[in-house]
mmCIF file of C-alpha atoms in Angstrom:
data_model
loop_
_atom_site.group_PDB
_atom_site.id
_atom_site.type_symbol
_atom_site.label_atom_id
_atom_site.label_comp_id
_atom_site.label_asym_id
_atom_site.label_seq_id
_atom_site.Cartn_x
_atom_site.Cartn_y
_atom_site.Cartn_z
ATOM 1 C CA UNK N 753 16.713 7.667 -3.431
ATOM 2 C CA UNK N 754 14.842 4.496 -2.418
ATOM 3 C CA UNK N 755 16.721 1.742 -4.254
ATOM 4 C CA UNK N 756 20.225 2.908 -3.214
ATOM 5 C CA UNK N 757 19.037 3.053 0.394
ATOM 6 C CA UNK N 758 17.808 -0.543 0.252
ATOM 7 C CA UNK N 759 21.212 -1.656 -1.030
ATOM 8 C CA UNK N 760 23.046 0.297 1.630
ATOM 9 C CA UNK N 761 20.832 -0.827 4.494
ATOM 10 C CA UNK N 762 21.120 -4.477 3.588
ATOM 11 C CA UNK N 763 24.894 -4.231 3.320
ATOM 12 C CA UNK N 764 25.525 -2.342 6.538
ATOM 13 C CA UNK N 765 23.052 -4.390 8.558
ATOM 14 C CA UNK N 766 25.868 -6.920 8.901
ATOM 15 C CA UNK N 767 28.426 -4.414 10.174
ATOM 16 C CA UNK N 768 29.354 -4.540 13.837
ATOM 17 C CA UNK N 769 29.934 -0.842 14.346
ATOM 18 C CA UNK N 770 27.275 1.845 14.533
ATOM 19 C CA UNK N 771 26.004 2.777 11.103
ATOM 20 C CA UNK N 772 23.316 5.359 11.905
ATOM 21 C CA UNK N 773 25.568 8.237 10.928
ATOM 22 C CA UNK N 774 26.437 6.562 7.642
ATOM 23 C CA UNK N 775 22.756 6.140 6.757
ATOM 24 C CA UNK N 776 22.029 9.724 7.755
ATOM 25 C CA UNK N 777 24.784 10.994 5.490
ATOM 26 C CA UNK N 778 23.394 9.065 2.530
ATOM 27 C CA UNK N 779 19.834 10.293 3.129
ATOM 28 C CA UNK N 780 20.931 13.894 3.440
ATOM 29 C CA UNK N 781 23.012 13.634 0.277
ATOM 30 C CA UNK N 782 19.822 12.916 -1.690
ATOM 31 C CA UNK N 783 17.586 15.703 -0.394
ATOM 32 C CA UNK N 784 17.889 19.211 0.995
ATOM 33 C CA UNK N 785 15.869 20.705 3.810
ATOM 34 C CA UNK N 786 13.997 22.818 1.216
ATOM 35 C CA UNK N 787 12.824 19.896 -0.947
ATOM 36 C CA UNK N 788 9.549 17.960 -0.614
ATOM 37 C CA UNK N 789 9.627 15.321 2.083
ATOM 38 C CA UNK N 790 11.352 11.964 2.401
ATOM 39 C CA UNK N 791 10.883 9.623 5.392
ATOM 40 C CA UNK N 792 13.139 6.651 6.102
ATOM 41 C CA UNK N 793 12.854 4.067 8.871
ATOM 42 C CA UNK N 794 14.601 0.810 9.755
ATOM 43 C CA UNK N 795 13.606 -1.930 12.200
ATOM 44 C CA UNK N 796 16.255 -4.520 13.065
ATOM 45 C CA UNK N 797 15.570 -7.445 15.393
ATOM 46 C CA UNK N 798 12.319 -5.867 16.592
ATOM 47 C CA UNK N 799 13.897 -2.516 17.457
ATOM 48 C CA UNK N 800 13.648 0.786 15.586
ATOM 49 C CA UNK N 801 17.275 1.579 14.868
ATOM 50 C CA UNK N 802 16.828 4.471 12.463
ATOM 51 C CA UNK N 803 14.221 7.074 11.534
ATOM 52 C CA UNK N 804 14.689 10.180 9.453
ATOM 53 C CA UNK N 805 12.358 13.060 8.630
ATOM 54 C CA UNK N 806 13.673 15.273 5.861
ATOM 55 C CA UNK N 807 12.275 18.090 3.741
ATOM 56 C CA UNK N 808 9.099 20.135 3.768
ATOM 57 C CA UNK N 809 5.464 19.155 4.238
ATOM 58 C CA UNK N 810 4.399 22.374 2.505
ATOM 59 C CA UNK N 811 6.575 24.299 0.088
ATOM 60 C CA UNK N 812 4.066 27.148 0.068
ATOM 61 C CA UNK N 813 4.403 27.742 3.801
ATOM 62 C CA UNK N 814 7.887 26.280 4.294
ATOM 63 C CA UNK N 815 6.666 23.840 6.933
ATOM 64 C CA UNK N 816 9.204 21.117 7.779
ATOM 65 C CA UNK N 817 8.043 17.545 8.321
ATOM 66 C CA UNK N 818 7.899 16.072 11.819
ATOM 67 C CA UNK N 819 7.117 12.767 13.495
ATOM 68 C CA UNK N 820 3.409 13.645 13.143
ATOM 69 C CA UNK N 821 3.501 14.287 9.383
ATOM 70 C CA UNK N 822 1.185 12.071 7.320
ATOM 71 C CA UNK N 823 1.942 10.999 3.770
ATOM 72 C CA UNK N 824 0.125 8.817 1.228
ATOM 73 C CA UNK N 825 1.776 5.396 0.800
ATOM 74 C CA UNK N 826 -0.078 4.536 -2.427
ATOM 75 C CA UNK N 827 -0.157 0.806 -3.246
ATOM 76 C CA UNK N 828 1.832 -0.145 -0.156
ATOM 77 C CA UNK N 829 -1.599 0.296 1.458
ATOM 78 C CA UNK N 830 -2.854 -2.874 -0.261
ATOM 79 C CA UNK N 831 -1.367 -4.995 2.522
ATOM 80 C CA UNK N 832 -3.774 -3.394 4.999
ATOM 81 C CA UNK N 833 -6.846 -4.010 2.841
ATOM 82 C CA UNK N 834 -5.692 -7.621 2.522
ATOM 83 C CA UNK N 835 -5.176 -7.726 6.296
ATOM 84 C CA UNK N 836 -8.853 -6.779 6.775
ATOM 85 C CA UNK N 837 -9.892 -9.668 4.518
ATOM 86 C CA UNK N 838 -7.612 -12.129 6.308
ATOM 87 C CA UNK N 839 -8.948 -11.013 9.680
ATOM 88 C CA UNK N 840 -12.521 -11.591 8.491
ATOM 89 C CA UNK N 841 -11.599 -15.097 7.386
ATOM 90 C CA UNK N 842 -9.926 -15.892 10.700
ATOM 91 C CA UNK N 843 -13.091 -14.661 12.438
ATOM 92 C CA UNK N 844 -15.299 -16.839 10.219
ATOM 93 C CA UNK N 845 -17.069 -13.956 8.470
ATOM 94 C CA UNK N 846 -15.938 -15.038 4.996
ATOM 95 C CA UNK N 847 -13.867 -17.640 3.189
ATOM 96 C CA UNK N 848 -11.100 -16.884 0.718
ATOM 97 C CA UNK N 849 -12.656 -19.519 -1.549
ATOM 98 C CA UNK N 850 -15.924 -17.555 -1.775
ATOM 99 C CA UNK N 851 -16.920 -16.303 -5.211
ATOM 100 C CA UNK N 852 -16.908 -12.496 -5.081
ATOM 101 C CA UNK N 853 -20.344 -12.483 -6.721
ATOM 102 C CA UNK N 854 -21.699 -13.739 -3.422
ATOM 103 C CA UNK N 855 -21.053 -10.176 -2.268
ATOM 104 C CA UNK N 856 -21.187 -8.302 -5.598
ATOM 105 C CA UNK N 857 -23.839 -10.095 -7.704
ATOM 106 C CA UNK N 858 -23.840 -7.577 -10.563
ATOM 107 C CA UNK N 859 -20.297 -8.427 -11.654
ATOM 108 C CA UNK N 860 -19.561 -10.598 -14.702
ATOM 109 C CA UNK N 861 -22.858 -12.540 -14.923
ATOM 110 C CA UNK N 862 -21.657 -14.404 -18.029
ATOM 111 C CA UNK N 863 -18.476 -15.723 -16.417
ATOM 112 C CA UNK N 864 -19.125 -19.265 -15.239
ATOM 113 C CA UNK N 865 -15.768 -19.939 -13.563
ATOM 114 C CA UNK N 866 -15.593 -18.811 -9.923
ATOM 115 C CA UNK N 867 -13.820 -15.529 -9.220
ATOM 116 C CA UNK N 868 -12.631 -16.190 -5.704
ATOM 117 C CA UNK N 869 -11.702 -13.653 -3.047
ATOM 118 C CA UNK N 870 -8.156 -15.006 -3.055
ATOM 119 C CA UNK N 871 -7.962 -14.314 -6.794
ATOM 120 C CA UNK N 872 -8.509 -10.636 -6.063
ATOM 121 C CA UNK N 873 -5.963 -10.543 -3.258
ATOM 122 C CA UNK N 874 -3.073 -11.794 -5.390
ATOM 123 C CA UNK N 875 -4.094 -10.325 -8.752
ATOM 124 C CA UNK N 876 -5.044 -13.574 -10.434
ATOM 125 C CA UNK N 877 -8.698 -12.656 -11.045
ATOM 126 C CA UNK N 878 -8.343 -11.508 -14.644
ATOM 127 C CA UNK N 879 -10.296 -8.335 -13.793
ATOM 128 C CA UNK N 880 -8.994 -5.382 -15.783
ATOM 129 C CA UNK N 881 -7.215 -2.494 -14.095
ATOM 130 C CA UNK N 882 -9.564 0.475 -13.858
ATOM 131 C CA UNK N 883 -6.829 3.057 -14.632
ATOM 132 C CA UNK N 884 -6.234 1.183 -17.904
ATOM 133 C CA UNK N 885 -9.953 1.131 -18.708
ATOM 134 C CA UNK N 886 -10.225 4.854 -18.046
ATOM 135 C CA UNK N 887 -7.099 5.508 -20.095
ATOM 136 C CA UNK N 888 -8.745 3.809 -23.071
ATOM 137 C CA UNK N 889 -11.633 6.246 -22.618
ATOM 138 C CA UNK N 890 -9.079 9.079 -22.794
ATOM 139 C CA UNK N 891 -10.282 10.340 -19.447
ATOM 140 C CA UNK N 892 -7.670 9.246 -16.897
ATOM 141 C CA UNK N 893 -8.723 8.511 -13.344
ATOM 142 C CA UNK N 894 -6.735 11.322 -11.755
ATOM 143 C CA UNK N 895 -8.643 13.961 -13.729
ATOM 144 C CA UNK N 896 -12.049 12.765 -12.531
ATOM 145 C CA UNK N 897 -12.910 15.130 -9.699
ATOM 146 C CA UNK N 898 -14.593 13.352 -6.801
ATOM 147 C CA UNK N 899 -14.459 9.894 -8.372
ATOM 148 C CA UNK N 900 -14.866 7.182 -5.740
ATOM 149 C CA UNK N 901 -14.961 3.399 -5.371
ATOM 150 C CA UNK N 902 -18.617 3.229 -6.383
ATOM 151 C CA UNK N 903 -17.730 4.863 -9.709
ATOM 152 C CA UNK N 904 -15.022 2.261 -10.289
ATOM 153 C CA UNK N 905 -17.382 -0.588 -9.488
ATOM 154 C CA UNK N 906 -20.040 0.855 -11.805
ATOM 155 C CA UNK N 907 -17.427 0.781 -14.584
ATOM 156 C CA UNK N 908 -16.462 -2.807 -13.769
ATOM 157 C CA UNK N 909 -20.119 -3.873 -13.798
ATOM 158 C CA UNK N 910 -20.224 -2.876 -17.472
ATOM 159 C CA UNK N 911 -17.384 -5.259 -18.296
ATOM 160 C CA UNK N 912 -18.514 -8.524 -19.856
ATOM 161 C CA UNK N 913 -15.346 -10.583 -19.770
ATOM 162 C CA UNK N 914 -11.977 -11.010 -18.077
ATOM 163 C CA UNK N 915 -8.418 -10.884 -19.333
ATOM 164 C CA UNK N 916 -7.967 -14.572 -18.477
ATOM 165 C CA UNK N 917 -9.536 -17.445 -16.553
ATOM 166 C CA UNK N 918 -9.253 -16.710 -12.806
ATOM 167 C CA UNK N 919 -6.297 -18.406 -11.156
ATOM 168 C CA UNK N 920 -4.364 -19.083 -14.355
ATOM 169 C CA UNK N 921 -2.239 -15.927 -14.582
ATOM 170 C CA UNK N 922 -0.955 -12.978 -12.567
ATOM 171 C CA UNK N 923 -1.679 -9.441 -13.758
ATOM 172 C CA UNK N 924 -1.546 -6.560 -11.292
ATOM 173 C CA UNK N 925 -4.875 -4.736 -11.155
ATOM 174 C CA UNK N 926 -5.957 -2.006 -8.750
ATOM 175 C CA UNK N 927 -9.567 -2.982 -9.461
ATOM 176 C CA UNK N 928 -9.095 -6.088 -7.317
ATOM 177 C CA UNK N 929 -8.535 -4.040 -4.183
ATOM 178 C CA UNK N 930 -11.330 -1.594 -4.934
ATOM 179 C CA UNK N 931 -13.685 -4.590 -5.056
ATOM 180 C CA UNK N 932 -12.226 -6.014 -1.844
ATOM 181 C CA UNK N 933 -13.347 -2.901 0.062
ATOM 182 C CA UNK N 934 -16.951 -3.777 -0.801
ATOM 183 C CA UNK N 935 -16.448 -7.424 0.151
ATOM 184 C CA UNK N 936 -15.179 -6.215 3.531
ATOM 185 C CA UNK N 937 -18.273 -4.069 3.984
ATOM 186 C CA UNK N 938 -20.679 -6.865 3.056
ATOM 187 C CA UNK N 939 -18.929 -9.451 5.245
ATOM 188 C CA UNK N 940 -18.430 -7.214 8.277
ATOM 189 C CA UNK N 941 -21.668 -5.226 8.173
ATOM 190 C CA UNK N 942 -19.832 -1.936 8.692
ATOM 191 C CA UNK N 943 -18.202 0.560 6.353
ATOM 192 C CA UNK N 944 -14.704 -0.134 5.076
ATOM 193 C CA UNK N 945 -13.451 3.010 6.773
ATOM 194 C CA UNK N 946 -14.877 1.975 10.151
ATOM 195 C CA UNK N 947 -13.556 -1.575 9.845
ATOM 196 C CA UNK N 948 -10.056 -0.499 8.821
ATOM 197 C CA UNK N 949 -10.029 2.204 11.505
ATOM 198 C CA UNK N 950 -10.560 -0.450 14.166
ATOM 199 C CA UNK N 951 -7.785 -2.558 12.656
ATOM 200 C CA UNK N 952 -5.359 0.360 12.841
ATOM 201 C CA UNK N 953 -6.379 1.123 16.418
ATOM 202 C CA UNK N 954 -5.798 -2.500 17.397
ATOM 203 C CA UNK N 955 -2.327 -2.294 15.831
ATOM 204 C CA UNK N 956 -1.514 0.925 17.704
ATOM 205 C CA UNK N 957 -1.440 2.956 14.480
ATOM 206 C CA UNK N 958 -3.318 5.980 15.777
ATOM 207 C CA UNK N 959 -2.440 8.344 12.934
ATOM 208 C CA UNK N 960 -3.268 6.094 9.986
ATOM 209 C CA UNK N 961 -6.493 6.181 7.939
ATOM 210 C CA UNK N 962 -7.742 5.650 4.414
ATOM 211 C CA UNK N 963 -8.878 8.689 2.466
ATOM 212 C CA UNK N 964 -12.597 9.523 2.607
ATOM 213 C CA UNK N 965 -12.827 12.850 0.853
ATOM 214 C CA UNK N 966 -10.052 14.630 -1.020
ATOM 215 C CA UNK N 967 -11.368 17.962 0.286
ATOM 216 C CA UNK N 968 -11.241 16.868 3.933
ATOM 217 C CA UNK N 969 -8.585 18.320 6.210
ATOM 218 C CA UNK N 970 -6.039 15.650 7.111
ATOM 219 C CA UNK N 971 -4.079 16.781 10.180
ATOM 220 C CA UNK N 972 -0.371 17.205 9.458
ATOM 221 C CA UNK N 973 -0.801 16.184 5.806
ATOM 222 C CA UNK N 974 2.278 16.253 3.609
ATOM 223 C CA UNK N 975 1.516 17.775 0.198
ATOM 224 C CA UNK N 976 2.782 16.114 -3.021
ATOM 225 C CA UNK N 977 5.124 17.904 -5.432
ATOM 226 C CA UNK N 978 6.575 17.085 -8.834
ATOM 227 C CA UNK N 979 9.405 18.542 -10.844
ATOM 228 C CA UNK N 980 8.318 18.239 -14.475
ATOM 229 C CA UNK N 981 11.887 18.570 -15.732
ATOM 230 C CA UNK N 982 12.302 22.327 -15.535
ATOM 231 C CA UNK N 983 13.665 22.417 -11.982
ATOM 232 C CA UNK N 984 10.489 24.011 -10.612
ATOM 233 C CA UNK N 985 8.358 22.249 -8.008
ATOM 234 C CA UNK N 986 4.614 22.145 -8.635
ATOM 235 C CA UNK N 987 1.931 20.671 -6.410
ATOM 236 C CA UNK N 988 0.395 17.548 -7.902
ATOM 237 C CA UNK N 989 -3.443 17.636 -7.970
ATOM 238 C CA UNK N 990 -5.162 14.895 -5.954
ATOM 239 C CA UNK N 991 -8.877 15.130 -6.735
ATOM 240 C CA UNK N 992 -10.389 11.676 -6.247
ATOM 241 C CA UNK N 993 -12.050 9.894 -3.324
ATOM 242 C CA UNK N 994 -10.576 6.451 -3.946
ATOM 243 C CA UNK N 995 -9.391 4.074 -1.215
ATOM 244 C CA UNK N 996 -8.401 0.480 -0.545
ATOM 245 C CA UNK N 997 -6.065 0.036 -3.499
ATOM 246 C CA UNK N 998 -4.068 2.943 -2.087
ATOM 247 C CA UNK N 999 -4.752 6.388 -0.628
ATOM 248 C CA UNK N 1000 -3.734 5.556 2.925
ATOM 249 C CA UNK N 1001 -2.381 8.496 4.907
ATOM 250 C CA UNK N 1002 0.022 7.507 7.645
ATOM 251 C CA UNK N 1003 3.091 8.488 9.623
ATOM 252 C CA UNK N 1004 6.527 6.939 9.603
ATOM 253 C CA UNK N 1005 6.117 6.234 13.307
ATOM 254 C CA UNK N 1006 2.942 4.220 12.695
ATOM 255 C CA UNK N 1007 4.564 2.224 9.914
ATOM 256 C CA UNK N 1008 7.496 1.354 12.151
ATOM 257 C CA UNK N 1009 5.066 0.249 14.872
ATOM 258 C CA UNK N 1010 3.556 -2.099 12.280
ATOM 259 C CA UNK N 1011 6.963 -3.428 11.250
ATOM 260 C CA UNK N 1012 7.817 -4.129 14.875
ATOM 261 C CA UNK N 1013 4.501 -5.970 15.291
ATOM 262 C CA UNK N 1014 5.276 -8.161 12.281
ATOM 263 C CA UNK N 1015 8.736 -8.978 13.578
ATOM 264 C CA UNK N 1016 7.209 -9.772 16.997
ATOM 265 C CA UNK N 1017 4.369 -11.888 15.578
ATOM 266 C CA UNK N 1018 5.988 -15.246 16.306
ATOM 267 C CA UNK N 1019 6.716 -14.265 19.908
ATOM 268 C CA UNK N 1020 3.159 -12.963 20.433
ATOM 269 C CA UNK N 1021 1.521 -15.809 18.451
ATOM 270 C CA UNK N 1022 -0.319 -13.244 16.322
ATOM 271 C CA UNK N 1023 -1.777 -15.512 13.644
ATOM 272 C CA UNK N 1024 -3.160 -12.579 11.654
ATOM 273 C CA UNK N 1025 0.285 -11.077 11.148
ATOM 274 C CA UNK N 1026 2.040 -14.425 10.772
ATOM 275 C CA UNK N 1027 -0.277 -15.594 7.999
ATOM 276 C CA UNK N 1028 -0.244 -12.186 6.291
ATOM 277 C CA UNK N 1029 3.417 -12.703 5.390
ATOM 278 C CA UNK N 1030 2.892 -16.129 3.790
ATOM 279 C CA UNK N 1031 1.531 -17.280 0.415
ATOM 280 C CA UNK N 1032 -2.264 -17.469 0.163
ATOM 281 C CA UNK N 1033 -3.510 -21.017 0.862
ATOM 282 C CA UNK N 1034 -4.662 -22.952 -2.241
ATOM 283 C CA UNK N 1035 -3.396 -20.249 -4.562
ATOM 284 C CA UNK N 1036 -1.944 -21.143 -7.924
ATOM 285 C CA UNK N 1037 0.369 -18.111 -7.702
ATOM 286 C CA UNK N 1038 2.768 -17.913 -4.743
ATOM 287 C CA UNK N 1039 4.856 -14.872 -5.690
ATOM 288 C CA UNK N 1040 2.193 -12.409 -4.485
ATOM 289 C CA UNK N 1041 0.429 -12.809 -1.169
ATOM 290 C CA UNK N 1042 -1.722 -10.650 1.065
ATOM 291 C CA UNK N 1043 -0.991 -7.302 -0.583
ATOM 292 C CA UNK N 1044 2.757 -7.988 -0.738
ATOM 293 C CA UNK N 1045 5.218 -9.528 -3.178
ATOM 294 C CA UNK N 1046 6.949 -12.724 -2.063
ATOM 295 C CA UNK N 1047 10.021 -12.714 -4.273
ATOM 296 C CA UNK N 1048 13.707 -12.507 -3.453
ATOM 297 C CA UNK N 1049 15.457 -9.144 -3.461
ATOM 298 C CA UNK N 1050 19.215 -8.922 -3.812
ATOM 299 C CA UNK N 1051 19.321 -12.732 -3.445
ATOM 300 C CA UNK N 1052 17.664 -12.565 -0.027
ATOM 301 C CA UNK N 1053 14.232 -13.889 0.892
ATOM 302 C CA UNK N 1054 11.968 -10.847 1.014
ATOM 303 C CA UNK N 1055 8.428 -9.610 1.539
ATOM 304 C CA UNK N 1056 8.062 -6.305 -0.247
ATOM 305 C CA UNK N 1057 5.928 -3.829 -2.177
ATOM 306 C CA UNK N 1058 6.178 -0.393 -3.742
ATOM 307 C CA UNK N 1059 3.646 2.236 -4.693
ATOM 308 C CA UNK N 1060 3.280 5.564 -6.420
ATOM 309 C CA UNK N 1061 0.268 7.878 -6.690
ATOM 310 C CA UNK N 1062 1.029 11.177 -8.356
ATOM 311 C CA UNK N 1063 4.012 12.500 -6.417
ATOM 312 C CA UNK N 1064 3.458 10.261 -3.402
ATOM 313 C CA UNK N 1065 5.755 7.230 -3.266
ATOM 314 C CA UNK N 1066 6.495 4.464 -0.783
ATOM 315 C CA UNK N 1067 8.378 1.175 -0.454
ATOM 316 C CA UNK N 1068 8.542 -1.532 2.159
ATOM 317 C CA UNK N 1069 11.102 -4.343 2.147
ATOM 318 C CA UNK N 1070 11.187 -7.017 4.826
ATOM 319 C CA UNK N 1071 14.026 -9.514 5.052
ATOM 320 C CA UNK N 1072 12.632 -11.978 7.619
ATOM 321 C CA UNK N 1073 15.728 -14.147 7.851
ATOM 322 C CA UNK N 1074 17.816 -11.046 8.547
ATOM 323 C CA UNK N 1075 15.343 -9.571 11.037
ATOM 324 C CA UNK N 1076 15.368 -6.417 8.922
ATOM 325 C CA UNK N 1077 12.567 -4.134 7.734
ATOM 326 C CA UNK N 1078 13.110 -0.962 5.698
ATOM 327 C CA UNK N 1079 10.353 1.549 5.023
ATOM 328 C CA UNK N 1080 10.595 4.670 2.859
ATOM 329 C CA UNK N 1081 7.898 7.159 1.848
ATOM 330 C CA UNK N 1082 7.999 10.529 0.142
ATOM 331 C CA UNK N 1083 5.968 13.358 -1.365
ATOM 332 C CA UNK N 1084 8.794 14.002 -3.787
ATOM 333 C CA UNK N 1085 8.633 12.826 -7.430
ATOM 334 C CA UNK N 1086 12.413 12.789 -7.921
#
């Protein structure tokens, strides 16, 4: 559903007549009211022009989604972890040129080249992806009940080398953002959850928070469902306590508040949000920035990212020159 919506939204954003009904028809053609949830929102020229809440938050109890429903946006959450790092730099608490071993001294003692914070942010560190490392062990991450960031870091501390010299290549690795959560804690002096909570409060995102405990009750949580090819929905197990590289529970309303803030950043002189949409200073790689990709989409300049964790999926696409932001999230594997 997501890619066709991006194409449609970009096309009809240039139309002069009202297109809300057209979008609504397309969304409803892709999902029924009895399917797992899909959320779609559009911000154009700093105004929310479309929001849609479709499907069920719980198939077991037949609970429809609402404006308060919270879903997991997977790797789209990386932009917020990166935002915490950028904020700490702007406040003088760290420098993007710092070697991460200033904060995590047990990592890669034999590597002489600096592994800078900015290398982690845009996946040029050479640090291996922890899901890949766990896959090699034939014990995938999603089966490890209660696994948390400390477990990931303990695994990375056993690694002796990198995939490549930091700064020379780009290879997407969730490990980078797991490590960044610890850098944030060391630089700020508070827990990652407390620091990010304050960030979300400052942004007006009152119903957004990173996962702490998979057993905790998340108010208005949308449950994830997959169809394994037999036409039968099954709930996807989510058993880990990971955060930072993903696992952010949020509402569509909060995400649209954030998109409006980004589009308003120039008018409000918000340097944090302005810089978060630009390439990382001094970086050798400019196609990935602060938790977002900086590559054209459909021949338009774009800032974008996608994510998938189990049956949770999300995408954000910003077209700054068009004044257009499109956000989609779902608990639906189709």
